[in-house]
Amino acid sequence: MLVISSFEQSASLEIAIANLEQNGISKDRILAVPFDKRREDRKLFDSIHRSDGVSLFDVSAALGTAFSVLGASFGFVLYWGPIIWGLIGFAVGAFLGFIIDYFFTKRHSKNRKEIKSPVTEVVLIVECESAQSHLVEDILWTNLALGVSQVPKLNNNL
């Protein structure tokens, strides 16, 4: 049986490994895999293959719509007419919204702390007998595991 769990890098992880060893799980049956942190800065523009959920075009679309309505409304009394002034209003509003969103996003990405929800930093894989799996799971939950799962071992090559 394989028991797979995720932990934050902390003393709880070390205590969990020590407790597993004290309860008869040998060191060669425990595998702890730490993850590397992302080193590159976040991209400001999303692509079709990658999106981080932060959009630079929400405020642009809203201000573009508002300014185009205002431009078209005032365009009835201005020289170039409502269509041209509506397009000018859209361009000015979209540009202004993009600039506001760009600086707001850039400022908050610099000041942004780490993600507040727990982030998995270490995956712990424990190979044990089926009879020990509940004991191992209890030890991991007691030592603040973020998640625990049991997987039956398919063959001896794992």
PDB file of C-alpha atoms in Angstrom:
ATOM      1  CA  MET A   1       0.000   0.000   0.000  1.00  0.00           C
ATOM      2  CA  LEU A   2       1.230   3.492  -0.821  1.00  0.00           C
ATOM      3  CA  VAL A   3       0.122   6.391   1.357  1.00  0.00           C
ATOM      4  CA  ILE A   4       0.680   9.721  -0.399  1.00  0.00           C
ATOM      5  CA  SER A   5       0.400  13.028   1.444  1.00  0.00           C
ATOM      6  CA  SER A   6       1.277  16.674   0.976  1.00  0.00           C
ATOM      7  CA  PHE A   7       2.832  19.000   3.553  1.00  0.00           C
ATOM      8  CA  GLU A   8       4.077  22.503   3.948  1.00  0.00           C
ATOM      9  CA  GLN A   9       7.805  22.626   4.650  1.00  0.00           C
ATOM     10  CA  SER A  10       7.726  22.770   8.442  1.00  0.00           C
ATOM     11  CA  ALA A  11       8.692  21.001  11.640  1.00  0.00           C
ATOM     12  CA  SER A  12       5.432  19.013  11.402  1.00  0.00           C
ATOM     13  CA  LEU A  13       6.829  17.166   8.402  1.00  0.00           C
ATOM     14  CA  GLU A  14       9.976  16.207  10.300  1.00  0.00           C
ATOM     15  CA  ILE A  15       7.912  15.069  13.287  1.00  0.00           C
ATOM     16  CA  ALA A  16       5.676  12.984  11.018  1.00  0.00           C
ATOM     17  CA  ILE A  17       8.693  11.229   9.494  1.00  0.00           C
ATOM     18  CA  ALA A  18      10.148  10.585  12.955  1.00  0.00           C
ATOM     19  CA  ASN A  19       6.804   9.178  14.173  1.00  0.00           C
ATOM     20  CA  LEU A  20       6.603   6.896  11.134  1.00  0.00           C
ATOM     21  CA  GLU A  21      10.099   5.567  11.860  1.00  0.00           C
ATOM     22  CA  GLN A  22       9.206   5.001  15.518  1.00  0.00           C
ATOM     23  CA  ASN A  23       6.163   2.964  14.454  1.00  0.00           C
ATOM     24  CA  GLY A  24       8.154   0.504  12.359  1.00  0.00           C
ATOM     25  CA  ILE A  25       8.320   2.152   8.912  1.00  0.00           C
ATOM     26  CA  SER A  26      11.949   2.011   7.753  1.00  0.00           C
ATOM     27  CA  LYS A  27      13.685   4.975   6.131  1.00  0.00           C
ATOM     28  CA  ASP A  28      13.932   3.220   2.777  1.00  0.00           C
ATOM     29  CA  ARG A  29      10.095   3.032   2.665  1.00  0.00           C
ATOM     30  CA  ILE A  30       9.654   6.826   3.062  1.00  0.00           C
ATOM     31  CA  LEU A  31      10.140   9.254   0.185  1.00  0.00           C
ATOM     32  CA  ALA A  32       9.881  13.032   0.677  1.00  0.00           C
ATOM     33  CA  VAL A  33       9.936  15.112  -2.524  1.00  0.00           C
ATOM     34  CA  PRO A  34      10.241  18.905  -2.138  1.00  0.00           C
ATOM     35  CA  PHE A  35       9.007  21.232  -4.873  1.00  0.00           C
ATOM     36  CA  ASP A  36      10.972  24.153  -6.279  1.00  0.00           C
ATOM     37  CA  LYS A  37       9.395  27.595  -6.052  1.00  0.00           C
ATOM     38  CA  ARG A  38       8.553  29.526  -9.197  1.00  0.00           C
ATOM     39  CA  ARG A  39      11.452  31.816 -10.028  1.00  0.00           C
ATOM     40  CA  GLU A  40      10.099  33.856 -12.934  1.00  0.00           C
ATOM     41  CA  ASP A  41       7.782  36.823 -12.632  1.00  0.00           C
ATOM     42  CA  ARG A  42       4.150  36.521 -13.539  1.00  0.00           C
ATOM     43  CA  LYS A  43       3.250  37.377 -17.109  1.00  0.00           C
ATOM     44  CA  LEU A  44       0.923  40.330 -17.593  1.00  0.00           C
ATOM     45  CA  PHE A  45      -0.751  39.035 -20.741  1.00  0.00           C
ATOM     46  CA  ASP A  46      -2.595  35.723 -20.925  1.00  0.00           C
ATOM     47  CA  SER A  47      -2.362  33.427 -23.897  1.00  0.00           C
ATOM     48  CA  ILE A  48      -4.664  30.736 -25.204  1.00  0.00           C
ATOM     49  CA  HIS A  49      -2.534  28.106 -23.433  1.00  0.00           C
ATOM     50  CA  ARG A  50      -1.957  29.838 -20.095  1.00  0.00           C
ATOM     51  CA  SER A  51      -4.088  32.035 -17.882  1.00  0.00           C
ATOM     52  CA  ASP A  52      -3.546  33.126 -14.298  1.00  0.00           C
ATOM     53  CA  GLY A  53      -7.021  34.543 -13.720  1.00  0.00           C
ATOM     54  CA  VAL A  54      -5.922  38.187 -13.705  1.00  0.00           C
ATOM     55  CA  SER A  55      -7.292  40.143 -16.647  1.00  0.00           C
ATOM     56  CA  LEU A  56      -6.088  43.519 -17.906  1.00  0.00           C
ATOM     57  CA  PHE A  57      -9.152  44.069 -20.067  1.00  0.00           C
ATOM     58  CA  ASP A  58     -12.029  44.186 -17.557  1.00  0.00           C
ATOM     59  CA  VAL A  59     -11.685  47.854 -16.700  1.00  0.00           C
ATOM     60  CA  SER A  60     -10.765  48.599 -20.331  1.00  0.00           C
ATOM     61  CA  ALA A  61     -14.007  47.098 -21.588  1.00  0.00           C
ATOM     62  CA  ALA A  62     -16.101  48.906 -18.964  1.00  0.00           C
ATOM     63  CA  LEU A  63     -14.497  52.316 -19.497  1.00  0.00           C
ATOM     64  CA  GLY A  64     -14.463  51.837 -23.268  1.00  0.00           C
ATOM     65  CA  THR A  65     -18.204  51.162 -23.241  1.00  0.00           C
ATOM     66  CA  ALA A  66     -18.949  54.089 -20.927  1.00  0.00           C
ATOM     67  CA  PHE A  67     -16.812  56.545 -22.896  1.00  0.00           C
ATOM     68  CA  SER A  68     -18.236  55.373 -26.232  1.00  0.00           C
ATOM     69  CA  VAL A  69     -21.785  55.977 -24.970  1.00  0.00           C
ATOM     70  CA  LEU A  70     -20.782  59.418 -23.731  1.00  0.00           C
ATOM     71  CA  GLY A  71     -18.949  60.150 -26.987  1.00  0.00           C
ATOM     72  CA  ALA A  72     -21.933  59.073 -29.095  1.00  0.00           C
ATOM     73  CA  SER A  73     -24.321  61.108 -26.923  1.00  0.00           C
ATOM     74  CA  PHE A  74     -22.260  64.280 -27.129  1.00  0.00           C
ATOM     75  CA  GLY A  75     -21.455  63.536 -30.757  1.00  0.00           C
ATOM     76  CA  PHE A  76     -24.970  64.609 -31.786  1.00  0.00           C
ATOM     77  CA  VAL A  77     -24.038  68.213 -31.004  1.00  0.00           C
ATOM     78  CA  LEU A  78     -20.350  68.061 -32.008  1.00  0.00           C
ATOM     79  CA  TYR A  79     -19.009  68.498 -35.524  1.00  0.00           C
ATOM     80  CA  TRP A  80     -17.868  64.954 -36.474  1.00  0.00           C
ATOM     81  CA  GLY A  81     -21.085  63.277 -35.414  1.00  0.00           C
ATOM     82  CA  PRO A  82     -22.001  60.470 -32.994  1.00  0.00           C
ATOM     83  CA  ILE A  83     -20.224  57.588 -34.747  1.00  0.00           C
ATOM     84  CA  ILE A  84     -16.777  59.169 -34.856  1.00  0.00           C
ATOM     85  CA  TRP A  85     -17.075  60.559 -31.315  1.00  0.00           C
ATOM     86  CA  GLY A  86     -18.336  57.182 -30.084  1.00  0.00           C
ATOM     87  CA  LEU A  87     -15.245  55.489 -31.568  1.00  0.00           C
ATOM     88  CA  ILE A  88     -12.984  58.182 -30.117  1.00  0.00           C
ATOM     89  CA  GLY A  89     -14.661  57.740 -26.719  1.00  0.00           C
ATOM     90  CA  PHE A  90     -14.206  53.971 -26.942  1.00  0.00           C
ATOM     91  CA  ALA A  91     -10.500  54.313 -27.790  1.00  0.00           C
ATOM     92  CA  VAL A  92      -9.876  56.823 -24.986  1.00  0.00           C
ATOM     93  CA  GLY A  93     -11.844  54.770 -22.433  1.00  0.00           C
ATOM     94  CA  ALA A  94     -10.214  51.477 -23.395  1.00  0.00           C
ATOM     95  CA  PHE A  95      -6.735  53.021 -23.253  1.00  0.00           C
ATOM     96  CA  LEU A  96      -7.432  54.702 -19.910  1.00  0.00           C
ATOM     97  CA  GLY A  97      -8.861  51.458 -18.487  1.00  0.00           C
ATOM     98  CA  PHE A  98      -5.855  49.471 -19.686  1.00  0.00           C
ATOM     99  CA  ILE A  99      -3.437  51.949 -18.099  1.00  0.00           C
ATOM    100  CA  ILE A 100      -5.355  51.867 -14.792  1.00  0.00           C
ATOM    101  CA  ASP A 101      -5.494  48.055 -14.802  1.00  0.00           C
ATOM    102  CA  TYR A 102      -1.832  47.744 -15.801  1.00  0.00           C
ATOM    103  CA  PHE A 103      -0.519  49.906 -12.959  1.00  0.00           C
ATOM    104  CA  PHE A 104      -2.979  48.440 -10.438  1.00  0.00           C
ATOM    105  CA  THR A 105      -1.981  44.869 -11.371  1.00  0.00           C
ATOM    106  CA  LYS A 106       1.727  45.678 -11.473  1.00  0.00           C
ATOM    107  CA  ARG A 107       1.625  47.422  -8.092  1.00  0.00           C
ATOM    108  CA  HIS A 108      -0.295  44.592  -6.443  1.00  0.00           C
ATOM    109  CA  SER A 109       1.908  41.887  -7.939  1.00  0.00           C
ATOM    110  CA  LYS A 110       4.970  43.551  -6.373  1.00  0.00           C
ATOM    111  CA  ASN A 111       3.298  43.972  -2.990  1.00  0.00           C
ATOM    112  CA  ARG A 112       1.523  40.624  -3.114  1.00  0.00           C
ATOM    113  CA  LYS A 113       2.485  38.208  -0.399  1.00  0.00           C
ATOM    114  CA  GLU A 114       2.582  34.481  -0.921  1.00  0.00           C
ATOM    115  CA  ILE A 115      -0.761  32.862  -1.610  1.00  0.00           C
ATOM    116  CA  LYS A 116      -2.702  32.767   1.642  1.00  0.00           C
ATOM    117  CA  SER A 117      -4.071  29.250   1.193  1.00  0.00           C
ATOM    118  CA  PRO A 118      -1.727  26.405   2.144  1.00  0.00           C
ATOM    119  CA  VAL A 119       0.653  25.552  -0.656  1.00  0.00           C
ATOM    120  CA  THR A 120       2.002  22.049  -1.052  1.00  0.00           C
ATOM    121  CA  GLU A 121       5.765  22.222  -0.769  1.00  0.00           C
ATOM    122  CA  VAL A 122       6.587  18.573  -0.040  1.00  0.00           C
ATOM    123  CA  VAL A 123       4.971  15.339  -1.159  1.00  0.00           C
ATOM    124  CA  LEU A 124       5.526  12.438   1.224  1.00  0.00           C
ATOM    125  CA  ILE A 125       5.127   8.887  -0.107  1.00  0.00           C
ATOM    126  CA  VAL A 126       5.128   6.045   2.407  1.00  0.00           C
ATOM    127  CA  GLU A 127       5.181   2.393   1.371  1.00  0.00           C
ATOM    128  CA  CYS A 128       3.587   0.160   4.015  1.00  0.00           C
ATOM    129  CA  GLU A 129       1.533  -2.971   4.537  1.00  0.00           C
ATOM    130  CA  SER A 130      -2.247  -2.736   4.245  1.00  0.00           C
ATOM    131  CA  ALA A 131      -2.580  -3.333   7.982  1.00  0.00           C
ATOM    132  CA  GLN A 132      -0.348  -0.311   8.730  1.00  0.00           C
ATOM    133  CA  SER A 133      -2.022   2.072   6.292  1.00  0.00           C
ATOM    134  CA  HIS A 134      -4.563   3.441   8.787  1.00  0.00           C
ATOM    135  CA  LEU A 135      -1.838   4.022  11.386  1.00  0.00           C
ATOM    136  CA  VAL A 136       0.304   5.843   8.804  1.00  0.00           C
ATOM    137  CA  GLU A 137      -2.683   7.921   7.707  1.00  0.00           C
ATOM    138  CA  ASP A 138      -3.487   8.875  11.305  1.00  0.00           C
ATOM    139  CA  ILE A 139       0.126   9.899  11.932  1.00  0.00           C
ATOM    140  CA  LEU A 140       0.122  12.098   8.818  1.00  0.00           C
ATOM    141  CA  TRP A 141      -3.207  13.760   9.666  1.00  0.00           C
ATOM    142  CA  THR A 142      -2.058  14.338  13.258  1.00  0.00           C
ATOM    143  CA  ASN A 143       1.040  16.151  11.970  1.00  0.00           C
ATOM    144  CA  LEU A 144      -0.913  18.638   9.838  1.00  0.00           C
ATOM    145  CA  ALA A 145      -0.857  17.027   6.403  1.00  0.00           C
ATOM    146  CA  LEU A 146      -2.674  19.097   3.785  1.00  0.00           C
ATOM    147  CA  GLY A 147      -4.012  15.967   2.106  1.00  0.00           C
ATOM    148  CA  VAL A 148      -3.654  12.203   2.392  1.00  0.00           C
ATOM    149  CA  SER A 149      -4.533   9.448  -0.062  1.00  0.00           C
ATOM    150  CA  GLN A 150      -4.081   5.680  -0.087  1.00  0.00           C
ATOM    151  CA  VAL A 151      -3.181   3.892  -3.306  1.00  0.00           C
ATOM    152  CA  PRO A 152      -2.942   0.110  -3.595  1.00  0.00           C
ATOM    153  CA  LYS A 153       0.473  -0.996  -4.794  1.00  0.00           C
ATOM    154  CA  LEU A 154       0.105  -2.642  -8.202  1.00  0.00           C
ATOM    155  CA  ASN A 155       3.462  -4.422  -8.479  1.00  0.00           C
ATOM    156  CA  ASN A 156       6.847  -4.566  -6.798  1.00  0.00           C
ATOM    157  CA  ASN A 157       8.492  -2.161  -9.286  1.00  0.00           C
ATOM    158  CA  LEU A 158       7.038   0.944  -7.668  1.00  0.00           C
TER     159      LEU A 158
END
